[in-house]
Amino acid sequence: MGTLLILLVLTLFLAAILTGGYNKEFLLRARQTKVWDWLTTVDHKKIGIMYFLSGFFFLLIGGLEAIFMRLQLAVPNNDLFTGDIFNQLLTMHGTTMIFLAAMPMIFGLINVIMPLQIGARDVAFPFLNSLGFWLFFWGGILLNLSWFFGGAPNAGWTSYTSLALNSYSPGLGVDYYVLGLQITGIGSLMSGINFIATIINMRTPGMTFLRMPMFTWTSFVTSALLVFAMPPLTVALLLLMFDRVFGAAIFDHAMGGSSVIWQHLFWIFGHPEVYIVILPAFGIMSEIISTFSKKRLFGYTSMVFATVLIGFLGFMVWVHHMFTVGLGPMSNSIFAVATMAIAVPTGIKVFNWLFTMWGGEIHFKTPMLWAVGFVPTFVIGGMTGVMLSVPPADYQYQDSYFVVAHFHYVLVGGTAFALFAGAYYWWPKMFGKMLSEKLGKWHFWLFFIGFHMTFFPQHFLGLFGMPRRVFTYQANHGLELLNLISSIGVIGMTLGTIFFMVAVVQAARSKELAPADPWDGRTLEWSIPSPVPEYNFAQLPLVRGADAFWLEKQAGNKEMTPAEPLGSIHMPSGSYIPMLMSLGLFVAGYGFVVKSWIIGAIGIAFTFIMMYIRSFEQDFGYHIEPEEINGSAKAKEVKA
Amino acid sequence: MASHIHPTDRPTKPGHLEKATLEGKNKVMGFWLFLGAETVLFACLFGTYLALRNSTMGGPTTQELYDLKLVGLATFFLLTSSLTSVLAMNAMNRLNVRAMQFWLGVTVLLGLAFLILEIYEFVHYVHEGHTFTSSAFGSSFYALVGTHGAHVTFGICWIIGLMIQTARRGLTYEMAPKLFLSSLYWHFIDVVWVFIFTLVYLLGKVG
Amino acid sequence: MSQNTNQNTTNTTSHKQEGAGKHILAFIVMIALTAVSFYLVMNNVVPKNMILPFLLILAAVQVFLQLFIFMHLNQKGSSYYTVFMIAGILIAVISGAGIMLM
């Protein structure tokens, strides 16, 4: 059914292009609409906003799946979502939250903010940036289509073989997982490359490496992790696709394969992935704590050093996810020591945040509330992490709710808190409107209390022996009360998120524009108007030290000193190709899922044709002239 | 930071044209990062192959299967194509478009010769009972060597595309970084092949 | 930007001759290294359990030549790529060995 539909749409589409059988005027009008503008944009701010909003959309889906699971587990012997449906829920919850919510929302913030913080007019590869977004988007859609066509993946977000092989997971679920993630994964690799090239090549004069804001530094290290951590995932998914779709035998014991290889490949990717989502969170918190304490970040250099060290060590510890596989005491010990070592740079960071606040003039605005709530929450998650890094103890904790509690303290208490904090902090820069302080505080307190209510009891559930990923439990084992409390906590998180959405709608409808520098900020993004003009900086700023904008304000200047005369600004032009190129891969992915080689071949051929078109087209963008820049600046002043 | 050279300009002085513009510098930087990622990708495939190369499930073993003379010839083709590719880049930086096109053409032909040998080799193996689905050894072998072959194929298509573009537009500041990247890619394919003939074929022959 | 181009383009003729000669020499060395490793294996020169380090060293030298002579990793302003390539190779070796040894 779905196959026919896709074929039909594609033939119509191709027929329209080849015969020229479309209305030229209609196309012209379509090109002038706002929708077309957003679909074809290569502007890093718009792409960032699309990343953030679609990430938030997937966050809601993943949250809904979590609510369903907690409903099922609220009372013993419940039969609301049992068996396979529960497996699908837990798999999709994990996969969605990591790949389709946390990573895109982080990419969104990096995309919007990082180029502004280093004083760049755009990222190094605007086209690639757009392509990365569309690959993520279509991959996410493909993954979620599984709910409607053929059943969602049900082998856990880690999709361990042999469970994930055809013999134990028949049906299309895991195929959707493999191909959906493959497509988003390519996009993530591109984003990583793009961010690194941007940070190295596009910094404004005077912005040396050790003057870069902390968020830019963490983005840099995260991007390096992306570049080196995505390929193992690509290989893992490729090999699993070979096994499931093309009958290969790499993970199949009966044919001489080994399922441990999957675990290695997955965790060589999987552990750096944890740092990919947590390091930018550290960066966001560093910016916020420094801004709202009115002090420069304590121990900036040690912070940079700690970030790089965490990134490096992140590749040396993957076996701590595999302590119980039986690799032997030698490798377990080595990886245990390396894991414990990571606590040192992380500790440096925590103390630096505390010392930044110490003696500062602290303003408890909403972003700062999130940051203050983040520090103790994350420390709890970190400490349970050190507990888990001891192999003999890990034999007891593994596969229990203790592990679930640990990684939710790190991922929600770390990444999700930081994303909300970053949203409140940078919303004026992204959209030109302030989010309500009042609703924001409600959001924080409801979410914070709800979060601890949900996940703190899970430590004890795990210690009492409740296994993770099992859809029910028996009464009279001492698990009822804590499970019920845990489920009630979800109400707090849900309400909090609803308050956030209300605040977003309120801000979108309000006519009041945000000032350029609402928080008395320290870094370059606050030196330009909100929302940011498409060329970012009319004149590139000259940076004279760390916290560049703060320095200028201390020296009595209202604006940055320009590093260049006002001149015409080169801008890249938009392109519809990234969207179509990714659409081709989406179609191919769908073809491989339903084992229709024709659709698969059509999709891939379509992508390659798009690549050739892109390679052959000559498009050198356009220029914005100084008169236009002055004109729009004056128009702004009149309005204000 | 805006570059003062228009991309369609034709360079008049020889030199490292690929980094003459900011776009070119960005591209070279980004491409090296991509090659770093590719290194890890191939390392994972190598690890998988080396872990599974003895799981032949009764099929032919590495020692029975591999023919070093064929591999030696393929290696010679690919190594030589790496040299012609670098000669093409030398010609480009001397602004000698005709020589560049000639050397690129030779590179493509050598790549094709390599690919034909590889296809011949695969067909031969399938007849011997060493297929993608016959054992874990078969799967991991074709996954590794096949991925390399796919890279060669892509490289050939890429270089042909760039030759057509150069023929149409001449050597411009826009073309130079593109040509340079395709050359980097081609050398990288050769680097991977060095490890394939070492760790797959030679080590397989030793046992 | 234009400054940059001028810097690199002072001497046309020497650039040409030096480049091609260096590359052909590197190519000959690479062919020789390949021939040596094939010879070692085909004639069982080195004992079986000792062959791997020999082959790996020969391959490493060749790759070094490719990276620095053919791919110009030693050019001015290449230190960023070099750092990233070294990081990539390090991670690649660790991951590959990890999977291989299981």
PDB file of N, CA and C in Angstrom, chain C residues 16-94:
ATOM      1  N   LYS C  16      57.252  23.470 -10.276  1.00  0.00           N
ATOM      2  CA  LYS C  16      56.903  22.374 -11.159  1.00  0.00           C
ATOM      3  C   LYS C  16      57.916  21.225 -11.058  1.00  0.00           C
ATOM      4  N   GLN C  17      59.172  21.589 -11.187  1.00  0.00           N
ATOM      5  CA  GLN C  17      60.161  20.521 -11.226  1.00  0.00           C
ATOM      6  C   GLN C  17      60.269  19.799  -9.889  1.00  0.00           C
ATOM      7  N   GLU C  18      60.322  20.586  -8.824  1.00  0.00           N
ATOM      8  CA  GLU C  18      60.489  19.988  -7.499  1.00  0.00           C
ATOM      9  C   GLU C  18      59.332  19.047  -7.211  1.00  0.00           C
ATOM     10  N   GLY C  19      58.078  19.522  -7.532  1.00  0.00           N
ATOM     11  CA  GLY C  19      56.885  18.737  -7.245  1.00  0.00           C
ATOM     12  C   GLY C  19      56.925  17.382  -7.911  1.00  0.00           C
ATOM     13  N   ALA C  20      57.026  17.379  -9.231  1.00  0.00           N
ATOM     14  CA  ALA C  20      56.903  16.123  -9.960  1.00  0.00           C
ATOM     15  C   ALA C  20      57.994  15.137  -9.550  1.00  0.00           C
ATOM     16  N   GLY C  21      59.243  15.631  -9.400  1.00  0.00           N
ATOM     17  CA  GLY C  21      60.334  14.738  -9.045  1.00  0.00           C
ATOM     18  C   GLY C  21      60.100  14.054  -7.708  1.00  0.00           C
ATOM     19  N   LYS C  22      59.687  14.852  -6.729  1.00  0.00           N
ATOM     20  CA  LYS C  22      59.443  14.322  -5.394  1.00  0.00           C
ATOM     21  C   LYS C  22      58.356  13.255  -5.442  1.00  0.00           C
ATOM     22  N   HIS C  23      57.324  13.533  -6.234  1.00  0.00           N
ATOM     23  CA  HIS C  23      56.202  12.603  -6.271  1.00  0.00           C
ATOM     24  C   HIS C  23      56.581  11.298  -6.934  1.00  0.00           C
ATOM     25  N   ILE C  24      57.378  11.404  -8.019  1.00  0.00           N
ATOM     26  CA  ILE C  24      57.755  10.161  -8.706  1.00  0.00           C
ATOM     27  C   ILE C  24      58.666   9.333  -7.819  1.00  0.00           C
ATOM     28  N   LEU C  25      59.538  10.008  -7.103  1.00  0.00           N
ATOM     29  CA  LEU C  25      60.422   9.287  -6.181  1.00  0.00           C
ATOM     30  C   LEU C  25      59.592   8.558  -5.111  1.00  0.00           C
ATOM     31  N   ALA C  26      58.620   9.286  -4.541  1.00  0.00           N
ATOM     32  CA  ALA C  26      57.767   8.666  -3.516  1.00  0.00           C
ATOM     33  C   ALA C  26      57.038   7.463  -4.090  1.00  0.00           C
ATOM     34  N   PHE C  27      56.596   7.600  -5.335  1.00  0.00           N
ATOM     35  CA  PHE C  27      55.873   6.505  -5.982  1.00  0.00           C
ATOM     36  C   PHE C  27      56.764   5.277  -6.107  1.00  0.00           C
ATOM     37  N   ILE C  28      58.019   5.495  -6.521  1.00  0.00           N
ATOM     38  CA  ILE C  28      58.929   4.357  -6.675  1.00  0.00           C
ATOM     39  C   ILE C  28      59.140   3.673  -5.334  1.00  0.00           C
ATOM     40  N   VAL C  29      59.318   4.484  -4.289  1.00  0.00           N
ATOM     41  CA  VAL C  29      59.501   3.893  -2.956  1.00  0.00           C
ATOM     42  C   VAL C  29      58.270   3.077  -2.565  1.00  0.00           C
ATOM     43  N   MET C  30      57.070   3.605  -2.875  1.00  0.00           N
ATOM     44  CA  MET C  30      55.854   2.888  -2.500  1.00  0.00           C
ATOM     45  C   MET C  30      55.750   1.564  -3.217  1.00  0.00           C
ATOM     46  N   ILE C  31      56.059   1.568  -4.525  1.00  0.00           N
ATOM     47  CA  ILE C  31      56.018   0.315  -5.281  1.00  0.00           C
ATOM     48  C   ILE C  31      57.017  -0.678  -4.679  1.00  0.00           C
ATOM     49  N   ALA C  32      58.189  -0.165  -4.320  1.00  0.00           N
ATOM     50  CA  ALA C  32      59.212  -1.046  -3.758  1.00  0.00           C
ATOM     51  C   ALA C  32      58.733  -1.655  -2.439  1.00  0.00           C
ATOM     52  N   LEU C  33      58.147  -0.815  -1.595  1.00  0.00           N
ATOM     53  CA  LEU C  33      57.658  -1.325  -0.307  1.00  0.00           C
ATOM     54  C   LEU C  33      56.605  -2.399  -0.517  1.00  0.00           C
ATOM     55  N   THR C  34      55.710  -2.155  -1.482  1.00  0.00           N
ATOM     56  CA  THR C  34      54.670  -3.140  -1.772  1.00  0.00           C
ATOM     57  C   THR C  34      55.305  -4.444  -2.239  1.00  0.00           C
ATOM     58  N   ALA C  35      56.266  -4.304  -3.138  1.00  0.00           N
ATOM     59  CA  ALA C  35      56.928  -5.499  -3.657  1.00  0.00           C
ATOM     60  C   ALA C  35      57.582  -6.279  -2.523  1.00  0.00           C
ATOM     61  N   VAL C  36      58.222  -5.554  -1.592  1.00  0.00           N
ATOM     62  CA  VAL C  36      58.874  -6.240  -0.472  1.00  0.00           C
ATOM     63  C   VAL C  36      57.849  -7.018   0.338  1.00  0.00           C
ATOM     64  N   SER C  37      56.710  -6.381   0.648  1.00  0.00           N
ATOM     65  CA  SER C  37      55.760  -7.105   1.494  1.00  0.00           C
ATOM     66  C   SER C  37      55.173  -8.305   0.760  1.00  0.00           C
ATOM     67  N   PHE C  38      54.927  -8.181  -0.555  1.00  0.00           N
ATOM     68  CA  PHE C  38      54.464  -9.353  -1.306  1.00  0.00           C
ATOM     69  C   PHE C  38      55.538 -10.439  -1.312  1.00  0.00           C
ATOM     70  N   TYR C  39      56.792 -10.012  -1.490  1.00  0.00           N
ATOM     71  CA  TYR C  39      57.888 -10.979  -1.541  1.00  0.00           C
ATOM     72  C   TYR C  39      57.990 -11.736  -0.233  1.00  0.00           C
ATOM     73  N   LEU C  40      57.898 -10.988   0.886  1.00  0.00           N
ATOM     74  CA  LEU C  40      58.013 -11.611   2.208  1.00  0.00           C
ATOM     75  C   LEU C  40      56.990 -12.721   2.374  1.00  0.00           C
ATOM     76  N   VAL C  41      55.761 -12.442   1.930  1.00  0.00           N
ATOM     77  CA  VAL C  41      54.698 -13.418   2.129  1.00  0.00           C
ATOM     78  C   VAL C  41      54.820 -14.576   1.146  1.00  0.00           C
ATOM     79  N   MET C  42      55.076 -14.262  -0.135  1.00  0.00           N
ATOM     80  CA  MET C  42      55.055 -15.313  -1.149  1.00  0.00           C
ATOM     81  C   MET C  42      56.199 -16.308  -0.967  1.00  0.00           C
ATOM     82  N   ASN C  43      57.310 -15.877  -0.416  1.00  0.00           N
ATOM     83  CA  ASN C  43      58.450 -16.777  -0.289  1.00  0.00           C
ATOM     84  C   ASN C  43      58.730 -17.211   1.145  1.00  0.00           C
ATOM     85  N   ASN C  44      57.777 -16.888   2.036  1.00  0.00           N
ATOM     86  CA  ASN C  44      57.908 -17.304   3.431  1.00  0.00           C
ATOM     87  C   ASN C  44      59.262 -16.932   4.027  1.00  0.00           C
ATOM     88  N   VAL C  45      59.685 -15.695   3.815  1.00  0.00           N
ATOM     89  CA  VAL C  45      60.988 -15.273   4.299  1.00  0.00           C
ATOM     90  C   VAL C  45      61.002 -15.161   5.827  1.00  0.00           C
ATOM     91  N   VAL C  46      59.939 -14.566   6.332  1.00  0.00           N
ATOM     92  CA  VAL C  46      59.883 -14.316   7.773  1.00  0.00           C
ATOM     93  C   VAL C  46      59.019 -15.401   8.414  1.00  0.00           C
ATOM     94  N   PRO C  47      59.375 -15.878   9.626  1.00  0.00           N
ATOM     95  CA  PRO C  47      58.533 -16.871  10.296  1.00  0.00           C
ATOM     96  C   PRO C  47      57.101 -16.367  10.446  1.00  0.00           C
ATOM     97  N   LYS C  48      56.165 -17.295  10.417  1.00  0.00           N
ATOM     98  CA  LYS C  48      54.744 -16.996  10.382  1.00  0.00           C
ATOM     99  C   LYS C  48      54.304 -16.050  11.492  1.00  0.00           C
ATOM    100  N   ASN C  49      54.787 -16.319  12.712  1.00  0.00           N
ATOM    101  CA  ASN C  49      54.291 -15.527  13.834  1.00  0.00           C
ATOM    102  C   ASN C  49      54.954 -14.153  13.933  1.00  0.00           C
ATOM    103  N   MET C  50      55.970 -13.915  13.068  1.00  0.00           N
ATOM    104  CA  MET C  50      56.666 -12.632  13.120  1.00  0.00           C
ATOM    105  C   MET C  50      56.250 -11.704  11.982  1.00  0.00           C
ATOM    106  N   ILE C  51      55.433 -12.238  11.053  1.00  0.00           N
ATOM    107  CA  ILE C  51      55.221 -11.501   9.803  1.00  0.00           C
ATOM    108  C   ILE C  51      54.383 -10.243   9.987  1.00  0.00           C
ATOM    109  N   LEU C  52      53.400 -10.302  10.920  1.00  0.00           N
ATOM    110  CA  LEU C  52      52.457  -9.185  11.038  1.00  0.00           C
ATOM    111  C   LEU C  52      53.148  -7.852  11.316  1.00  0.00           C
ATOM    112  N   PRO C  53      54.056  -7.783  12.318  1.00  0.00           N
ATOM    113  CA  PRO C  53      54.725  -6.490  12.548  1.00  0.00           C
ATOM    114  C   PRO C  53      55.476  -5.994  11.315  1.00  0.00           C
ATOM    115  N   PHE C  54      56.138  -6.903  10.596  1.00  0.00           N
ATOM    116  CA  PHE C  54      56.856  -6.495   9.384  1.00  0.00           C
ATOM    117  C   PHE C  54      55.907  -5.838   8.391  1.00  0.00           C
ATOM    118  N   LEU C  55      54.778  -6.544   8.130  1.00  0.00           N
ATOM    119  CA  LEU C  55      53.828  -6.033   7.142  1.00  0.00           C
ATOM    120  C   LEU C  55      53.259  -4.691   7.582  1.00  0.00           C
ATOM    121  N   LEU C  56      52.964  -4.591   8.886  1.00  0.00           N
ATOM    122  CA  LEU C  56      52.352  -3.346   9.371  1.00  0.00           C
ATOM    123  C   LEU C  56      53.307  -2.175   9.247  1.00  0.00           C
ATOM    124  N   ILE C  57      54.615  -2.434   9.524  1.00  0.00           N
ATOM    125  CA  ILE C  57      55.581  -1.339   9.409  1.00  0.00           C
ATOM    126  C   ILE C  57      55.694  -0.886   7.960  1.00  0.00           C
ATOM    127  N   LEU C  58      55.762  -1.859   7.041  1.00  0.00           N
ATOM    128  CA  LEU C  58      55.847  -1.498   5.618  1.00  0.00           C
ATOM    129  C   LEU C  58      54.631  -0.695   5.186  1.00  0.00           C
ATOM    130  N   ALA C  59      53.442  -1.134   5.640  1.00  0.00           N
ATOM    131  CA  ALA C  59      52.210  -0.415   5.279  1.00  0.00           C
ATOM    132  C   ALA C  59      52.226   0.986   5.873  1.00  0.00           C
ATOM    133  N   ALA C  60      52.700   1.087   7.121  1.00  0.00           N
ATOM    134  CA  ALA C  60      52.678   2.392   7.786  1.00  0.00           C
ATOM    135  C   ALA C  60      53.573   3.388   7.063  1.00  0.00           C
ATOM    136  N   VAL C  61      54.751   2.924   6.623  1.00  0.00           N
ATOM    137  CA  VAL C  61      55.652   3.824   5.901  1.00  0.00           C
ATOM    138  C   VAL C  61      54.986   4.318   4.620  1.00  0.00           C
ATOM    139  N   GLN C  62      54.321   3.376   3.944  1.00  0.00           N
ATOM    140  CA  GLN C  62      53.659   3.759   2.699  1.00  0.00           C
ATOM    141  C   GLN C  62      52.564   4.794   2.920  1.00  0.00           C
ATOM    142  N   VAL C  63      51.785   4.561   3.970  1.00  0.00           N
ATOM    143  CA  VAL C  63      50.693   5.490   4.258  1.00  0.00           C
ATOM    144  C   VAL C  63      51.257   6.854   4.631  1.00  0.00           C
ATOM    145  N   PHE C  64      52.368   6.845   5.355  1.00  0.00           N
ATOM    146  CA  PHE C  64      53.028   8.090   5.723  1.00  0.00           C
ATOM    147  C   PHE C  64      53.410   8.867   4.453  1.00  0.00           C
ATOM    148  N   LEU C  65      53.967   8.153   3.470  1.00  0.00           N
ATOM    149  CA  LEU C  65      54.329   8.805   2.210  1.00  0.00           C
ATOM    150  C   LEU C  65      53.104   9.379   1.509  1.00  0.00           C
ATOM    151  N   GLN C  66      52.031   8.567   1.467  1.00  0.00           N
ATOM    152  CA  GLN C  66      50.795   9.043   0.829  1.00  0.00           C
ATOM    153  C   GLN C  66      50.326  10.336   1.489  1.00  0.00           C
ATOM    154  N   LEU C  67      50.236  10.297   2.837  1.00  0.00           N
ATOM    155  CA  LEU C  67      49.653  11.438   3.547  1.00  0.00           C
ATOM    156  C   LEU C  67      50.505  12.684   3.375  1.00  0.00           C
ATOM    157  N   PHE C  68      51.832  12.547   3.505  1.00  0.00           N
ATOM    158  CA  PHE C  68      52.655  13.747   3.564  1.00  0.00           C
ATOM    159  C   PHE C  68      53.157  14.201   2.202  1.00  0.00           C
ATOM    160  N   ILE C  69      53.382  13.263   1.289  1.00  0.00           N
ATOM    161  CA  ILE C  69      53.889  13.687  -0.020  1.00  0.00           C
ATOM    162  C   ILE C  69      52.744  13.875  -1.000  1.00  0.00           C
ATOM    163  N   PHE C  70      51.853  12.869  -1.106  1.00  0.00           N
ATOM    164  CA  PHE C  70      50.782  12.978  -2.093  1.00  0.00           C
ATOM    165  C   PHE C  70      49.652  13.882  -1.617  1.00  0.00           C
ATOM    166  N   MET C  71      49.338  13.817  -0.337  1.00  0.00           N
ATOM    167  CA  MET C  71      48.186  14.571   0.148  1.00  0.00           C
ATOM    168  C   MET C  71      48.604  15.883   0.808  1.00  0.00           C
ATOM    169  N   HIS C  72      49.876  16.208   0.793  1.00  0.00           N
ATOM    170  CA  HIS C  72      50.386  17.512   1.246  1.00  0.00           C
ATOM    171  C   HIS C  72      50.017  17.828   2.691  1.00  0.00           C
ATOM    172  N   LEU C  73      50.067  16.840   3.564  1.00  0.00           N
ATOM    173  CA  LEU C  73      49.716  17.110   4.954  1.00  0.00           C
ATOM    174  C   LEU C  73      50.779  17.974   5.626  1.00  0.00           C
ATOM    175  N   ASN C  74      51.953  18.095   4.970  1.00  0.00           N
ATOM    176  CA  ASN C  74      53.019  18.881   5.592  1.00  0.00           C
ATOM    177  C   ASN C  74      52.979  20.348   5.178  1.00  0.00           C
ATOM    178  N   GLN C  75      51.996  20.697   4.323  1.00  0.00           N
ATOM    179  CA  GLN C  75      51.938  22.087   3.863  1.00  0.00           C
ATOM    180  C   GLN C  75      51.712  23.046   5.026  1.00  0.00           C
ATOM    181  N   LYS C  76      52.050  24.317   4.778  1.00  0.00           N
ATOM    182  CA  LYS C  76      51.819  25.320   5.812  1.00  0.00           C
ATOM    183  C   LYS C  76      50.322  25.446   6.078  1.00  0.00           C
ATOM    184  N   GLY C  77      49.967  25.585   7.352  1.00  0.00           N
ATOM    185  CA  GLY C  77      48.551  25.753   7.687  1.00  0.00           C
ATOM    186  C   GLY C  77      47.785  24.447   7.721  1.00  0.00           C
ATOM    187  N   SER C  78      48.518  23.321   7.722  1.00  0.00           N
ATOM    188  CA  SER C  78      47.820  22.038   7.767  1.00  0.00           C
ATOM    189  C   SER C  78      47.799  21.449   9.165  1.00  0.00           C
ATOM    190  N   SER C  79      48.250  22.219  10.170  1.00  0.00           N
ATOM    191  CA  SER C  79      48.407  21.595  11.490  1.00  0.00           C
ATOM    192  C   SER C  79      47.066  21.146  12.051  1.00  0.00           C
ATOM    193  N   TYR C  80      45.973  21.886  11.734  1.00  0.00           N
ATOM    194  CA  TYR C  80      44.660  21.457  12.242  1.00  0.00           C
ATOM    195  C   TYR C  80      44.301  20.080  11.709  1.00  0.00           C
ATOM    196  N   TYR C  81      44.478  19.911  10.376  1.00  0.00           N
ATOM    197  CA  TYR C  81      44.090  18.603   9.828  1.00  0.00           C
ATOM    198  C   TYR C  81      44.961  17.523  10.429  1.00  0.00           C
ATOM    199  N   THR C  82      46.248  17.846  10.585  1.00  0.00           N
ATOM    200  CA  THR C  82      47.148  16.823  11.108  1.00  0.00           C
ATOM    201  C   THR C  82      46.681  16.373  12.483  1.00  0.00           C
ATOM    202  N   VAL C  83      46.325  17.351  13.334  1.00  0.00           N
ATOM    203  CA  VAL C  83      45.843  16.991  14.672  1.00  0.00           C
ATOM    204  C   VAL C  83      44.618  16.090  14.566  1.00  0.00           C
ATOM    205  N   PHE C  84      43.683  16.486  13.683  1.00  0.00           N
ATOM    206  CA  PHE C  84      42.465  15.688  13.584  1.00  0.00           C
ATOM    207  C   PHE C  84      42.745  14.314  12.991  1.00  0.00           C
ATOM    208  N   MET C  85      43.658  14.242  12.020  1.00  0.00           N
ATOM    209  CA  MET C  85      43.964  12.933  11.436  1.00  0.00           C
ATOM    210  C   MET C  85      44.630  12.031  12.475  1.00  0.00           C
ATOM    211  N   ILE C  86      45.541  12.617  13.269  1.00  0.00           N
ATOM    212  CA  ILE C  86      46.200  11.797  14.290  1.00  0.00           C
ATOM    213  C   ILE C  86      45.157  11.286  15.284  1.00  0.00           C
ATOM    214  N   ALA C  87      44.244  12.183  15.710  1.00  0.00           N
ATOM    215  CA  ALA C  87      43.179  11.751  16.617  1.00  0.00           C
ATOM    216  C   ALA C  87      42.367  10.636  15.971  1.00  0.00           C
ATOM    217  N   GLY C  88      42.032  10.821  14.681  1.00  0.00           N
ATOM    218  CA  GLY C  88      41.243   9.813  13.981  1.00  0.00           C
ATOM    219  C   GLY C  88      41.961   8.480  13.913  1.00  0.00           C
ATOM    220  N   ILE C  89      43.257   8.529  13.601  1.00  0.00           N
ATOM    221  CA  ILE C  89      44.016   7.284  13.483  1.00  0.00           C
ATOM    222  C   ILE C  89      44.100   6.588  14.838  1.00  0.00           C
ATOM    223  N   LEU C  90      44.317   7.396  15.903  1.00  0.00           N
ATOM    224  CA  LEU C  90      44.391   6.825  17.255  1.00  0.00           C
ATOM    225  C   LEU C  90      43.086   6.115  17.608  1.00  0.00           C
ATOM    226  N   ILE C  91      41.974   6.814  17.384  1.00  0.00           N
ATOM    227  CA  ILE C  91      40.669   6.223  17.703  1.00  0.00           C
ATOM    228  C   ILE C  91      40.424   5.008  16.824  1.00  0.00           C
ATOM    229  N   ALA C  92      40.826   5.112  15.552  1.00  0.00           N
ATOM    230  CA  ALA C  92      40.633   3.993  14.638  1.00  0.00           C
ATOM    231  C   ALA C  92      41.392   2.765  15.128  1.00  0.00           C
ATOM    232  N   VAL C  93      42.647   2.968  15.570  1.00  0.00           N
ATOM    233  CA  VAL C  93      43.449   1.826  16.023  1.00  0.00           C
ATOM    234  C   VAL C  93      42.816   1.207  17.267  1.00  0.00           C
ATOM    235  N   ILE C  94      42.417   2.058  18.210  1.00  0.00           N
ATOM    236  CA  ILE C  94      41.825   1.533  19.447  1.00  0.00           C
ATOM    237  C   ILE C  94      40.539   0.763  19.137  1.00  0.00           C
TER     238      ILE C  94
END
